[in-house]
Amino acid sequence: MSGHGTPIPMTSRRANALTGVAEVPGDKSISHRSLILGAMAIGETKISGLLEGEDVLDTAKAMQAFGAEVINHGGGEWSVFGVGVGGFAEPENVIDCGNSGTGVRLIMGAMATSPITATFTGDASLNKRPMARVTDPLALFGTQSVGRSGGRLPMTIIGAADPVPVRYTVPVPSAQVKSAVLLAGLNAPGKTVVIEKEATRDHSERMLAGFGAEITTEDTEEGRVITLTGRPELKPQVIAVPRDPSSAAFPVCAALITPGSDVLVPGIGLNPTRAGLFYTLQDMGADLTFENERLEGGEPVADLRAKFSPNMKGIEVPPERAASMIDEYPVLSVVASFATGTTMMAGVKELRVKESDRIDAMAKGLRANGITVEEGEDWWSVEGCGPEGVKGGGTAQSFLDHRIAMSFMVMGMGAQNPVSVDDGSPIATSFPIFEPLMAKLGAHISRDNH
Ligand code: S3P
């Protein structure tokens, strides 16, 4: 769990050049899903390359609380002995999902159609985030929920004893909501249909198929229509978790803004529902290339090479690309500060309900470091200062948000003056090796209270 310990103030000072190989950890989205689907299969699912960040470790604990056996063999190798669809036991205690919206929303879905009751809580960030987006569709299955005002955690979910399948159009672009409905649909008889108007990350669909569920996806005029047949027997899998493109974003962007840099980030998934940032950076004129492009486990994968890019231009980021780079806008806004001209990011209302209000958090921190930012409810724009023009020298608040903290540490690598964050402790939720990995490339990040 994050946000319960002592804050860790951090400062990032200008780096000479970032060079070398950055082996980023496993994908967070796929790691959560490996544990949850492993727990819903019968038998042993073997996972390698699991992200051992706090978010995922909280999901592992939760799966144990629901009756699965979860074993950590060390070195990213894990086993999950699942209890089967509909086999969850009632947890004896409150489930604490820490900082993780993905964890809590997917687990709520996974238990919602079993005749058990569970109470969920999280840290100060998670307990502010909206859960009605998940409990509303779960109610259609017959699931009951009671939480705090505004549909916030802590919240108790009473699983449907006699669930019915549902047809649901997701009102916001959210893979978490889509996935919660699909996971609930696993234990409902008949066909559950989820429709999304904008395609979001499709790891749940791919993995459900991999575990042997009957699931189809069709692109129609209504949007993407996903149909799942309930009550399958999920077969345990051997899963090699690919490296996380959302974590790769940090060393990649750091290299683009730090003079003299040349960094290789190997083995990054370029699933089209996740890779939007890299295409946006290329559109800005970044020296970012995909080497050794290949298919791994059915997913397109490449080694990313990022070099210092002094000629980047501000652009209008296509709003239809938002879902495929939703977690990357904070660090993109840092790169935009080092570009020439304005970068406009529209169609991004969802940024306001992440681990923090990411538009507000980034705008405040960027302004503290001399950058001009304008914002509206669902858009924001950043005025670039050019490759040598970012002053820095400010302290940003991280608002219990790992990606805000890492984005400002990246900014300090290229800025004229050091950039600080009040609390870097949330970095451990998704990228526990961020500091040593960046140090190895040549970054200067220090913990200020040590
Ligand atoms: C995730 C979905 C996205 C993303 C989050 C991970 C997932 O959230 O921001 O970091 O694994 O399904 P939303 O579903 O809220 O867009």
Tab-separated table of C-alpha atoms and ligand atoms in Angstrom:
chain	number	residue	atom	x	y	z
A	1	MET	CA	0.000	0.000	0.000
A	2	SER	CA	1.156	3.528	-0.614
A	3	GLY	CA	0.200	6.762	0.973
A	4	HIS	CA	0.277	5.353	4.494
A	5	GLY	CA	3.994	5.768	5.058
A	6	THR	CA	6.314	8.708	5.403
A	7	PRO	CA	6.476	10.939	2.329
A	8	ILE	CA	9.719	10.665	0.370
A	9	PRO	CA	10.692	14.066	-1.078
A	10	MET	CA	12.874	13.644	-4.158
A	11	THR	CA	14.946	15.895	-6.405
A	12	SER	CA	16.145	15.311	-9.940
A	13	ARG	CA	19.167	17.279	-11.185
A	14	ARG	CA	20.265	17.877	-14.753
A	15	ALA	CA	21.931	14.800	-16.200
A	16	ASN	CA	24.873	14.912	-18.624
A	17	ALA	CA	23.564	12.290	-20.991
A	18	LEU	CA	21.417	9.218	-20.444
A	19	THR	CA	22.881	6.145	-22.078
A	20	GLY	CA	22.518	2.383	-21.898
A	21	VAL	CA	19.785	-0.201	-21.685
A	22	ALA	CA	16.652	0.279	-19.569
A	23	GLU	CA	14.943	-2.998	-18.697
A	24	VAL	CA	11.602	-1.837	-17.364
A	25	PRO	CA	9.365	-4.125	-15.260
A	26	GLY	CA	6.350	-6.162	-16.313
A	27	ASP	CA	3.116	-4.656	-17.544
A	28	LYS	CA	0.852	-3.569	-14.697
A	29	SER	CA	-2.431	-4.205	-16.504
A	30	ILE	CA	-1.395	-7.698	-17.575
A	31	SER	CA	0.043	-8.488	-14.134
A	32	HIS	CA	-3.264	-7.734	-12.368
A	33	ARG	CA	-5.186	-9.770	-14.926
A	34	SER	CA	-2.768	-12.731	-14.691
A	35	LEU	CA	-3.407	-13.027	-10.960
A	36	ILE	CA	-7.173	-12.540	-11.194
A	37	LEU	CA	-7.740	-14.884	-14.135
A	38	GLY	CA	-5.297	-17.367	-12.594
A	39	ALA	CA	-7.463	-17.330	-9.471
A	40	MET	CA	-10.565	-18.010	-11.593
A	41	ALA	CA	-9.037	-20.978	-13.429
A	42	ILE	CA	-8.788	-24.443	-11.930
A	43	GLY	CA	-5.198	-25.530	-11.347
A	44	GLU	CA	-1.795	-23.859	-11.503
A	45	THR	CA	-1.184	-20.741	-13.586
A	46	LYS	CA	2.532	-19.952	-13.857
A	47	ILE	CA	3.510	-16.329	-14.300
A	48	SER	CA	6.942	-14.958	-15.121
A	49	GLY	CA	7.906	-11.297	-15.284
A	50	LEU	CA	5.101	-10.254	-12.920
A	51	LEU	CA	5.328	-6.602	-11.914
A	52	GLU	CA	6.129	-6.676	-8.197
A	53	GLY	CA	4.850	-3.171	-7.530
A	54	GLU	CA	2.577	-2.441	-4.582
A	55	ASP	CA	-0.571	-2.296	-6.736
A	56	VAL	CA	-0.070	-5.809	-8.049
A	57	LEU	CA	1.051	-7.185	-4.668
A	58	ASP	CA	-2.230	-5.892	-3.210
A	59	THR	CA	-4.115	-7.810	-5.912
A	60	ALA	CA	-2.104	-10.952	-5.089
A	61	LYS	CA	-3.120	-10.619	-1.430
A	62	ALA	CA	-6.730	-10.085	-2.449
A	63	MET	CA	-6.753	-13.267	-4.539
A	64	GLN	CA	-5.510	-15.165	-1.490
A	65	ALA	CA	-8.289	-13.631	0.577
A	66	PHE	CA	-10.801	-14.960	-1.972
A	67	GLY	CA	-9.388	-18.474	-1.594
A	68	ALA	CA	-6.732	-18.852	-4.316
A	69	GLU	CA	-3.248	-19.992	-3.399
A	70	VAL	CA	-0.641	-17.509	-4.602
A	71	ILE	CA	3.035	-18.420	-4.376
A	72	ASN	CA	5.978	-16.096	-4.990
A	73	HIS	CA	8.928	-18.194	-6.188
A	74	GLY	CA	11.214	-15.122	-6.384
A	75	GLY	CA	12.628	-13.316	-9.401
A	76	GLY	CA	9.244	-12.418	-10.830
A	77	GLU	CA	8.119	-16.067	-10.984
A	78	TRP	CA	4.725	-16.692	-9.403
A	79	SER	CA	2.138	-19.469	-9.277
A	80	VAL	CA	-1.576	-19.089	-8.743
A	81	PHE	CA	-3.667	-22.124	-7.862
A	82	GLY	CA	-7.133	-21.006	-8.875
A	83	VAL	CA	-10.509	-21.961	-7.470
A	84	GLY	CA	-12.486	-21.802	-10.724
A	85	VAL	CA	-15.227	-19.496	-12.022
A	86	GLY	CA	-17.755	-19.073	-9.210
A	87	GLY	CA	-15.370	-20.659	-6.713
A	88	PHE	CA	-14.354	-17.573	-4.723
A	89	ALA	CA	-14.632	-17.886	-0.932
A	90	GLU	CA	-15.889	-15.000	1.169
A	91	PRO	CA	-12.923	-12.977	2.492
A	92	GLU	CA	-12.615	-12.875	6.263
A	93	ASN	CA	-11.434	-9.319	6.263
A	94	VAL	CA	-11.603	-6.018	4.404
A	95	ILE	CA	-9.809	-6.086	1.030
A	96	ASP	CA	-7.297	-3.230	0.852
A	97	CYS	CA	-6.387	-2.417	-2.750
A	98	GLY	CA	-3.987	0.357	-1.758
A	99	ASN	CA	-3.563	2.850	-4.611
A	100	SER	CA	-4.946	0.655	-7.365
A	101	GLY	CA	-8.084	1.516	-9.306
A	102	THR	CA	-7.422	-1.368	-11.665
A	103	GLY	CA	-7.087	-3.807	-8.759
A	104	VAL	CA	-10.264	-2.816	-6.957
A	105	ARG	CA	-12.463	-2.439	-10.032
A	106	LEU	CA	-11.434	-5.718	-11.624
A	107	ILE	CA	-11.734	-7.640	-8.360
A	108	MET	CA	-15.187	-6.175	-7.689
A	109	GLY	CA	-16.221	-7.453	-11.107
A	110	ALA	CA	-14.652	-10.859	-10.549
A	111	MET	CA	-16.553	-11.460	-7.269
A	112	ALA	CA	-19.806	-9.692	-8.203
A	113	THR	CA	-21.614	-12.756	-9.504
A	114	SER	CA	-20.713	-15.110	-6.644
A	115	PRO	CA	-22.927	-15.408	-3.554
A	116	ILE	CA	-20.396	-13.774	-1.244
A	117	THR	CA	-19.942	-10.368	0.353
A	118	ALA	CA	-16.724	-8.382	0.420
A	119	THR	CA	-15.737	-4.938	1.637
A	120	PHE	CA	-13.105	-2.938	-0.240
A	121	THR	CA	-10.963	-0.001	0.773
A	122	GLY	CA	-7.836	1.776	-0.432
A	123	ASP	CA	-5.495	4.646	0.285
A	124	ALA	CA	-6.477	8.318	0.375
A	125	SER	CA	-6.197	8.556	-3.429
A	126	LEU	CA	-8.247	5.449	-4.229
A	127	ASN	CA	-10.919	6.306	-1.672
A	128	LYS	CA	-11.648	9.518	-3.605
A	129	ARG	CA	-12.130	7.822	-6.969
A	130	PRO	CA	-15.530	7.048	-8.523
A	131	MET	CA	-16.722	3.447	-8.207
A	132	ALA	CA	-20.299	3.912	-9.475
A	133	ARG	CA	-18.927	3.467	-12.990
A	134	VAL	CA	-18.384	-0.167	-11.971
A	135	THR	CA	-21.199	-0.757	-9.475
A	136	ASP	CA	-23.841	0.609	-11.913
A	137	PRO	CA	-23.258	-2.109	-14.519
A	138	LEU	CA	-22.700	-4.731	-11.802
A	139	ALA	CA	-26.186	-3.940	-10.458
A	140	LEU	CA	-27.589	-5.179	-13.783
A	141	PHE	CA	-26.243	-8.655	-12.929
A	142	GLY	CA	-28.110	-8.467	-9.590
A	143	THR	CA	-25.124	-7.328	-7.516
A	144	GLN	CA	-25.734	-4.941	-4.621
A	145	SER	CA	-23.319	-2.379	-3.290
A	146	VAL	CA	-23.164	0.145	-0.526
A	147	GLY	CA	-20.391	2.667	-0.197
A	148	ARG	CA	-19.705	6.210	0.860
A	149	SER	CA	-21.392	9.205	-0.736
A	150	GLY	CA	-20.601	9.686	-4.399
A	151	GLY	CA	-20.037	5.949	-4.832
A	152	ARG	CA	-16.710	6.023	-3.053
A	153	LEU	CA	-14.741	3.439	-1.086
A	154	PRO	CA	-14.873	1.925	1.469
A	155	MET	CA	-17.605	-0.083	-0.168
A	156	THR	CA	-19.312	-3.418	0.384
A	157	ILE	CA	-20.291	-5.556	-2.578
A	158	ILE	CA	-22.938	-8.245	-2.133
A	159	GLY	CA	-22.503	-10.688	-4.976
A	160	ALA	CA	-25.533	-11.790	-6.986
A	161	ALA	CA	-26.655	-15.248	-5.884
A	162	ASP	CA	-28.572	-15.758	-9.109
A	163	PRO	CA	-26.841	-13.548	-11.688
A	164	VAL	CA	-28.282	-12.751	-15.104
A	165	PRO	CA	-26.115	-11.880	-18.114
A	166	VAL	CA	-26.096	-8.256	-19.234
A	167	ARG	CA	-25.712	-6.080	-22.295
A	168	TYR	CA	-23.897	-2.888	-21.378
A	169	THR	CA	-22.562	0.109	-23.290
A	170	VAL	CA	-19.656	1.593	-21.352
A	171	PRO	CA	-20.407	5.343	-21.051
A	172	VAL	CA	-16.762	6.430	-20.582
A	173	PRO	CA	-13.666	5.058	-22.319
A	174	SER	CA	-12.484	2.727	-19.537
A	175	ALA	CA	-10.808	-0.650	-19.793
A	176	GLN	CA	-11.361	-1.100	-16.075
A	177	VAL	CA	-15.138	-0.819	-16.423
A	178	LYS	CA	-15.181	-3.033	-19.507
A	179	SER	CA	-13.054	-5.617	-17.711
A	180	ALA	CA	-15.144	-5.544	-14.537
A	181	VAL	CA	-18.270	-6.325	-16.579
A	182	LEU	CA	-16.535	-9.117	-18.494
A	183	LEU	CA	-15.172	-10.687	-15.307
A	184	ALA	CA	-18.641	-10.534	-13.738
A	185	GLY	CA	-20.048	-12.071	-16.922
A	186	LEU	CA	-17.853	-15.114	-16.406
A	187	ASN	CA	-20.182	-16.438	-13.706
A	188	ALA	CA	-23.467	-15.381	-15.304
A	189	PRO	CA	-25.243	-17.949	-17.474
A	190	GLY	CA	-25.594	-16.987	-21.150
A	191	LYS	CA	-23.968	-14.212	-23.112
A	192	THR	CA	-22.734	-10.973	-21.580
A	193	VAL	CA	-22.189	-8.206	-24.130
A	194	VAL	CA	-20.060	-5.117	-23.548
A	195	ILE	CA	-20.022	-2.313	-26.085
A	196	GLU	CA	-17.377	0.379	-26.089
A	197	LYS	CA	-17.593	3.395	-28.363
A	198	GLU	CA	-13.844	3.951	-28.218
A	199	ALA	CA	-11.462	1.017	-28.154
A	200	THR	CA	-9.556	0.773	-24.868
A	201	ARG	CA	-6.775	-1.628	-23.897
A	202	ASP	CA	-7.860	-5.136	-24.800
A	203	HIS	CA	-5.757	-7.264	-22.440
A	204	SER	CA	-8.817	-8.754	-20.725
A	205	GLU	CA	-10.287	-9.916	-24.018
A	206	ARG	CA	-6.997	-11.424	-25.185
A	207	MET	CA	-6.327	-13.123	-21.874
A	208	LEU	CA	-9.863	-14.446	-21.444
A	209	ALA	CA	-9.522	-16.087	-24.849
A	210	GLY	CA	-6.123	-17.434	-23.789
A	211	PHE	CA	-7.667	-18.967	-20.653
A	212	GLY	CA	-10.220	-20.729	-22.858
A	213	ALA	CA	-13.305	-18.520	-22.535
A	214	GLU	CA	-15.559	-18.077	-25.545
A	215	ILE	CA	-15.203	-14.402	-26.390
A	216	THR	CA	-15.606	-12.490	-29.642
A	217	THR	CA	-14.965	-8.876	-30.607
A	218	GLU	CA	-16.676	-7.185	-33.512
A	219	ASP	CA	-16.204	-3.636	-34.771
A	220	THR	CA	-19.654	-2.279	-35.637
A	221	GLU	CA	-21.310	1.118	-36.133
A	222	GLU	CA	-22.299	0.987	-32.439
A	223	GLY	CA	-18.645	0.579	-31.517
A	224	ARG	CA	-16.611	-2.407	-30.431
A	225	VAL	CA	-18.991	-5.208	-29.398
A	226	ILE	CA	-17.496	-7.834	-27.094
A	227	THR	CA	-19.511	-10.984	-26.423
A	228	LEU	CA	-18.559	-13.413	-23.658
A	229	THR	CA	-20.241	-16.737	-22.986
A	230	GLY	CA	-20.632	-17.258	-19.248
A	231	ARG	CA	-19.683	-20.192	-17.055
A	232	PRO	CA	-16.629	-21.435	-18.948
A	233	GLU	CA	-14.083	-23.642	-17.276
A	234	LEU	CA	-10.968	-21.500	-17.423
A	235	LYS	CA	-7.784	-23.466	-18.082
A	236	PRO	CA	-4.633	-22.481	-16.189
A	237	GLN	CA	-1.980	-20.807	-18.311
A	238	VAL	CA	1.738	-20.190	-18.515
A	239	ILE	CA	2.088	-16.410	-18.838
A	240	ALA	CA	5.201	-14.371	-19.642
A	241	VAL	CA	4.246	-10.801	-18.775
A	242	PRO	CA	5.641	-8.353	-21.353
A	243	ARG	CA	7.430	-5.179	-20.222
A	244	ASP	CA	5.176	-2.211	-19.535
A	245	PRO	CA	4.942	0.472	-22.265
A	246	SER	CA	3.634	2.903	-19.642
A	247	SER	CA	6.834	2.431	-17.622
A	248	ALA	CA	8.985	2.511	-20.782
A	249	ALA	CA	7.576	5.987	-21.367
A	250	PHE	CA	9.750	7.431	-18.568
A	251	PRO	CA	13.258	6.449	-19.757
A	252	VAL	CA	12.176	7.105	-23.370
A	253	CYS	CA	10.966	10.640	-22.616
A	254	ALA	CA	13.943	11.319	-20.343
A	255	ALA	CA	16.322	10.456	-23.216
A	256	LEU	CA	14.457	12.742	-25.652
A	257	ILE	CA	14.944	15.818	-23.442
A	258	THR	CA	18.441	15.178	-22.068
A	259	PRO	CA	21.320	16.334	-24.320
A	260	GLY	CA	23.593	13.575	-25.588
A	261	SER	CA	21.237	10.718	-24.665
A	262	ASP	CA	20.881	7.381	-26.425
A	263	VAL	CA	18.784	4.801	-24.542
A	264	LEU	CA	17.541	1.378	-25.585
A	265	VAL	CA	14.360	0.086	-23.911
A	266	PRO	CA	14.011	-3.535	-25.004
A	267	GLY	CA	10.972	-5.772	-25.344
A	268	ILE	CA	8.145	-3.237	-25.156
A	269	GLY	CA	4.641	-4.195	-26.191
A	270	LEU	CA	3.258	-2.096	-29.042
A	271	ASN	CA	-0.328	-3.313	-28.760
A	272	PRO	CA	-2.225	-0.577	-30.656
A	273	THR	CA	-4.468	-0.016	-27.627
A	274	ARG	CA	-1.397	0.999	-25.585
A	275	ALA	CA	1.208	2.502	-27.910
A	276	GLY	CA	-0.273	5.947	-28.660
A	277	LEU	CA	2.466	7.885	-26.845
A	278	PHE	CA	5.228	6.542	-29.057
A	279	TYR	CA	3.441	7.594	-32.254
A	280	THR	CA	2.700	11.004	-30.742
A	281	LEU	CA	6.381	11.507	-29.888
A	282	GLN	CA	7.317	10.567	-33.444
A	283	ASP	CA	4.729	13.062	-34.732
A	284	MET	CA	6.480	15.725	-32.609
A	285	GLY	CA	9.771	14.919	-34.304
A	286	ALA	CA	11.334	12.738	-31.622
A	287	ASP	CA	14.277	10.560	-32.571
A	288	LEU	CA	12.476	7.417	-31.450
A	289	THR	CA	12.774	4.233	-33.444
A	290	PHE	CA	11.384	0.718	-33.145
A	291	GLU	CA	14.106	-1.902	-33.546
A	292	ASN	CA	13.819	-5.662	-33.861
A	293	GLU	CA	10.028	-5.582	-34.328
A	294	ARG	CA	8.548	-8.992	-33.636
A	295	LEU	CA	5.528	-10.874	-32.291
A	296	GLU	CA	5.671	-12.300	-28.751
A	297	GLY	CA	2.728	-14.207	-27.328
A	298	GLY	CA	0.624	-12.794	-30.157
A	299	GLU	CA	1.496	-9.182	-29.264
A	300	PRO	CA	3.635	-6.829	-31.388
A	301	VAL	CA	6.844	-6.084	-29.489
A	302	ALA	CA	9.893	-3.928	-30.299
A	303	ASP	CA	13.042	-2.541	-28.724
A	304	LEU	CA	12.634	1.207	-28.445
A	305	ARG	CA	15.641	3.445	-29.111
A	306	ALA	CA	15.310	7.036	-27.939
A	307	LYS	CA	17.915	9.728	-28.561
A	308	PHE	CA	18.133	13.365	-27.519
A	309	SER	CA	15.738	15.259	-29.796
A	310	PRO	CA	16.375	19.009	-29.875
A	311	ASN	CA	13.966	19.670	-32.753
A	312	MET	CA	10.641	18.544	-31.328
A	313	LYS	CA	7.565	20.642	-32.198
A	314	GLY	CA	4.339	21.070	-30.268
A	315	ILE	CA	1.383	19.338	-31.909
A	316	GLU	CA	-2.338	18.777	-31.493
A	317	VAL	CA	-2.557	15.267	-30.098
A	318	PRO	CA	-5.399	13.505	-31.944
A	319	PRO	CA	-8.231	13.084	-29.377
A	320	GLU	CA	-9.100	9.683	-30.857
A	321	ARG	CA	-5.661	8.532	-29.709
A	322	ALA	CA	-6.389	9.400	-26.059
A	323	ALA	CA	-7.426	5.943	-24.854
A	324	SER	CA	-4.238	4.372	-26.216
A	325	MET	CA	-2.002	6.746	-24.227
A	326	ILE	CA	-4.218	7.782	-21.328
A	327	ASP	CA	-1.564	7.091	-18.662
A	328	GLU	CA	1.155	8.854	-20.653
A	329	TYR	CA	-0.206	12.429	-20.819
A	330	PRO	CA	1.673	13.520	-17.673
A	331	VAL	CA	5.082	12.621	-19.090
A	332	LEU	CA	4.063	13.817	-22.568
A	333	SER	CA	3.371	17.241	-21.055
A	334	VAL	CA	6.954	17.261	-19.753
A	335	VAL	CA	8.299	16.480	-23.225
A	336	ALA	CA	5.994	19.195	-24.615
A	337	SER	CA	7.712	21.695	-22.291
A	338	PHE	CA	10.992	20.982	-24.117
A	339	ALA	CA	9.443	21.243	-27.606
A	340	THR	CA	8.979	24.406	-29.639
A	341	GLY	CA	5.399	25.664	-29.850
A	342	THR	CA	2.181	24.582	-28.186
A	343	THR	CA	1.038	21.038	-27.539
A	344	MET	CA	-2.737	20.691	-27.320
A	345	MET	CA	-4.229	17.664	-25.582
A	346	ALA	CA	-8.009	17.395	-25.962
A	347	GLY	CA	-10.617	14.725	-25.248
A	348	VAL	CA	-8.908	13.791	-21.992
A	349	LYS	CA	-11.584	14.269	-19.309
A	350	GLU	CA	-10.697	10.841	-17.881
A	351	LEU	CA	-7.385	12.315	-16.690
A	352	ARG	CA	-9.339	14.065	-13.962
A	353	VAL	CA	-10.317	10.774	-12.255
A	354	LYS	CA	-7.017	8.907	-12.210
A	355	GLU	CA	-4.817	8.406	-9.138
A	356	SER	CA	-4.990	12.210	-9.013
A	357	ASP	CA	-6.663	14.839	-11.177
A	358	ARG	CA	-3.768	14.612	-13.572
A	359	ILE	CA	-4.548	17.785	-15.513
A	360	ASP	CA	-4.637	19.803	-12.305
A	361	ALA	CA	-1.598	18.064	-10.784
A	362	MET	CA	0.566	18.502	-13.881
A	363	ALA	CA	-0.596	22.066	-14.517
A	364	LYS	CA	0.347	23.083	-10.953
A	365	GLY	CA	3.738	21.376	-11.071
A	366	LEU	CA	4.602	22.599	-14.565
A	367	ARG	CA	3.709	26.180	-13.622
A	368	ALA	CA	5.914	25.882	-10.520
A	369	ASN	CA	8.734	25.068	-12.943
A	370	GLY	CA	8.181	28.029	-15.244
A	371	ILE	CA	5.902	26.477	-17.879
A	372	THR	CA	2.723	28.107	-19.205
A	373	VAL	CA	-0.261	25.773	-19.121
A	374	GLU	CA	-3.884	26.400	-20.048
A	375	GLU	CA	-6.671	24.018	-19.155
A	376	GLY	CA	-10.362	23.300	-19.515
A	377	GLU	CA	-12.559	20.467	-18.249
A	378	ASP	CA	-11.449	17.989	-20.921
A	379	TRP	CA	-8.354	19.597	-22.470
A	380	TRP	CA	-5.088	21.263	-21.615
A	381	SER	CA	-2.239	22.820	-23.505
A	382	VAL	CA	1.443	23.292	-22.744
A	383	GLU	CA	3.639	26.069	-24.126
A	384	GLY	CA	7.015	24.646	-25.086
A	385	CYS	CA	10.212	26.482	-24.085
A	386	GLY	CA	12.515	24.696	-26.523
A	387	PRO	CA	15.216	22.106	-25.760
A	388	GLU	CA	17.301	24.383	-23.521
A	389	GLY	CA	14.612	26.719	-22.244
A	390	VAL	CA	12.973	24.866	-19.330
A	391	LYS	CA	13.891	26.635	-16.091
A	392	GLY	CA	12.824	24.073	-13.492
A	393	GLY	CA	13.717	24.954	-9.927
A	394	GLY	CA	10.256	24.205	-8.546
A	395	THR	CA	8.667	21.617	-6.301
A	396	ALA	CA	5.654	19.721	-7.578
A	397	GLN	CA	3.104	17.934	-5.436
A	398	SER	CA	2.635	14.311	-6.492
A	399	PHE	CA	-0.885	13.937	-4.987
A	400	LEU	CA	-0.229	10.229	-4.224
A	401	ASP	CA	0.181	9.642	-7.969
A	402	HIS	CA	3.166	7.625	-9.201
A	403	ARG	CA	3.037	9.005	-12.721
A	404	ILE	CA	3.036	12.619	-11.533
A	405	ALA	CA	6.089	11.941	-9.360
A	406	MET	CA	8.025	10.180	-12.142
A	407	SER	CA	7.099	12.835	-14.721
A	408	PHE	CA	8.665	15.615	-12.644
A	409	MET	CA	11.760	13.509	-11.987
A	410	VAL	CA	12.089	13.210	-15.784
A	411	MET	CA	11.687	16.977	-16.133
A	412	GLY	CA	14.621	17.595	-13.794
A	413	MET	CA	16.937	15.587	-16.064
A	414	GLY	CA	16.707	18.162	-18.847
A	415	ALA	CA	15.818	21.381	-16.989
A	416	GLN	CA	18.295	24.151	-16.120
A	417	ASN	CA	17.605	23.825	-12.381
A	418	PRO	CA	16.695	20.832	-10.194
A	419	VAL	CA	13.058	19.747	-10.052
A	420	SER	CA	11.613	18.310	-6.831
A	421	VAL	CA	8.505	16.421	-5.775
A	422	ASP	CA	7.071	16.499	-2.282
A	423	ASP	CA	6.532	12.734	-2.218
A	424	GLY	CA	8.003	10.097	-4.503
A	425	SER	CA	6.772	7.150	-2.434
A	426	PRO	CA	3.879	6.327	-4.846
A	427	ILE	CA	6.456	5.390	-7.508
A	428	ALA	CA	6.667	2.010	-5.779
A	429	THR	CA	3.098	1.206	-6.833
A	430	SER	CA	4.049	0.641	-10.478
A	431	PHE	CA	7.805	1.065	-11.016
A	432	PRO	CA	9.680	-0.028	-7.883
A	433	ILE	CA	13.063	-0.004	-9.667
A	434	PHE	CA	12.630	3.473	-11.183
A	435	GLU	CA	15.408	5.140	-9.172
A	436	PRO	CA	18.181	2.531	-9.709
A	437	LEU	CA	17.169	2.063	-13.351
A	438	MET	CA	17.369	5.782	-14.077
A	439	ALA	CA	20.593	6.125	-12.048
A	440	LYS	CA	22.209	3.422	-14.176
A	441	LEU	CA	21.404	5.472	-17.287
A	442	GLY	CA	23.089	8.495	-15.710
A	443	ALA	CA	20.235	10.329	-13.995
A	444	HIS	CA	20.752	12.187	-10.699
A	445	ILE	CA	17.736	11.578	-8.488
A	446	SER	CA	18.141	11.972	-4.753
A	447	ARG	CA	15.903	11.334	-1.787
A	448	ASP	CA	15.959	14.580	0.121
A	449	ASN	CA	15.365	13.262	3.625
A	450	HIS	CA	18.207	10.747	3.504
B	1	S3P	C1	-6.162	0.195	-16.838
B	1	S3P	C2	-7.053	1.029	-17.453
B	1	S3P	C3	-6.923	2.482	-17.478
B	1	S3P	C4	-5.541	2.950	-17.033
B	1	S3P	C5	-5.050	2.194	-15.835
B	1	S3P	C6	-4.974	0.713	-16.138
B	1	S3P	C7	-6.392	-1.245	-16.895
B	1	S3P	O1	-7.863	3.031	-16.588
B	1	S3P	O2	-5.545	4.329	-16.766
B	1	S3P	O3	-3.761	2.646	-15.449
B	1	S3P	O4	-5.465	-2.020	-16.579
B	1	S3P	O5	-7.494	-1.653	-17.275
B	1	S3P	P1	-9.372	3.362	-17.025
B	1	S3P	O6	-10.082	2.102	-17.256
B	1	S3P	O7	-9.938	4.133	-15.867
B	1	S3P	O8	-9.233	4.200	-18.259
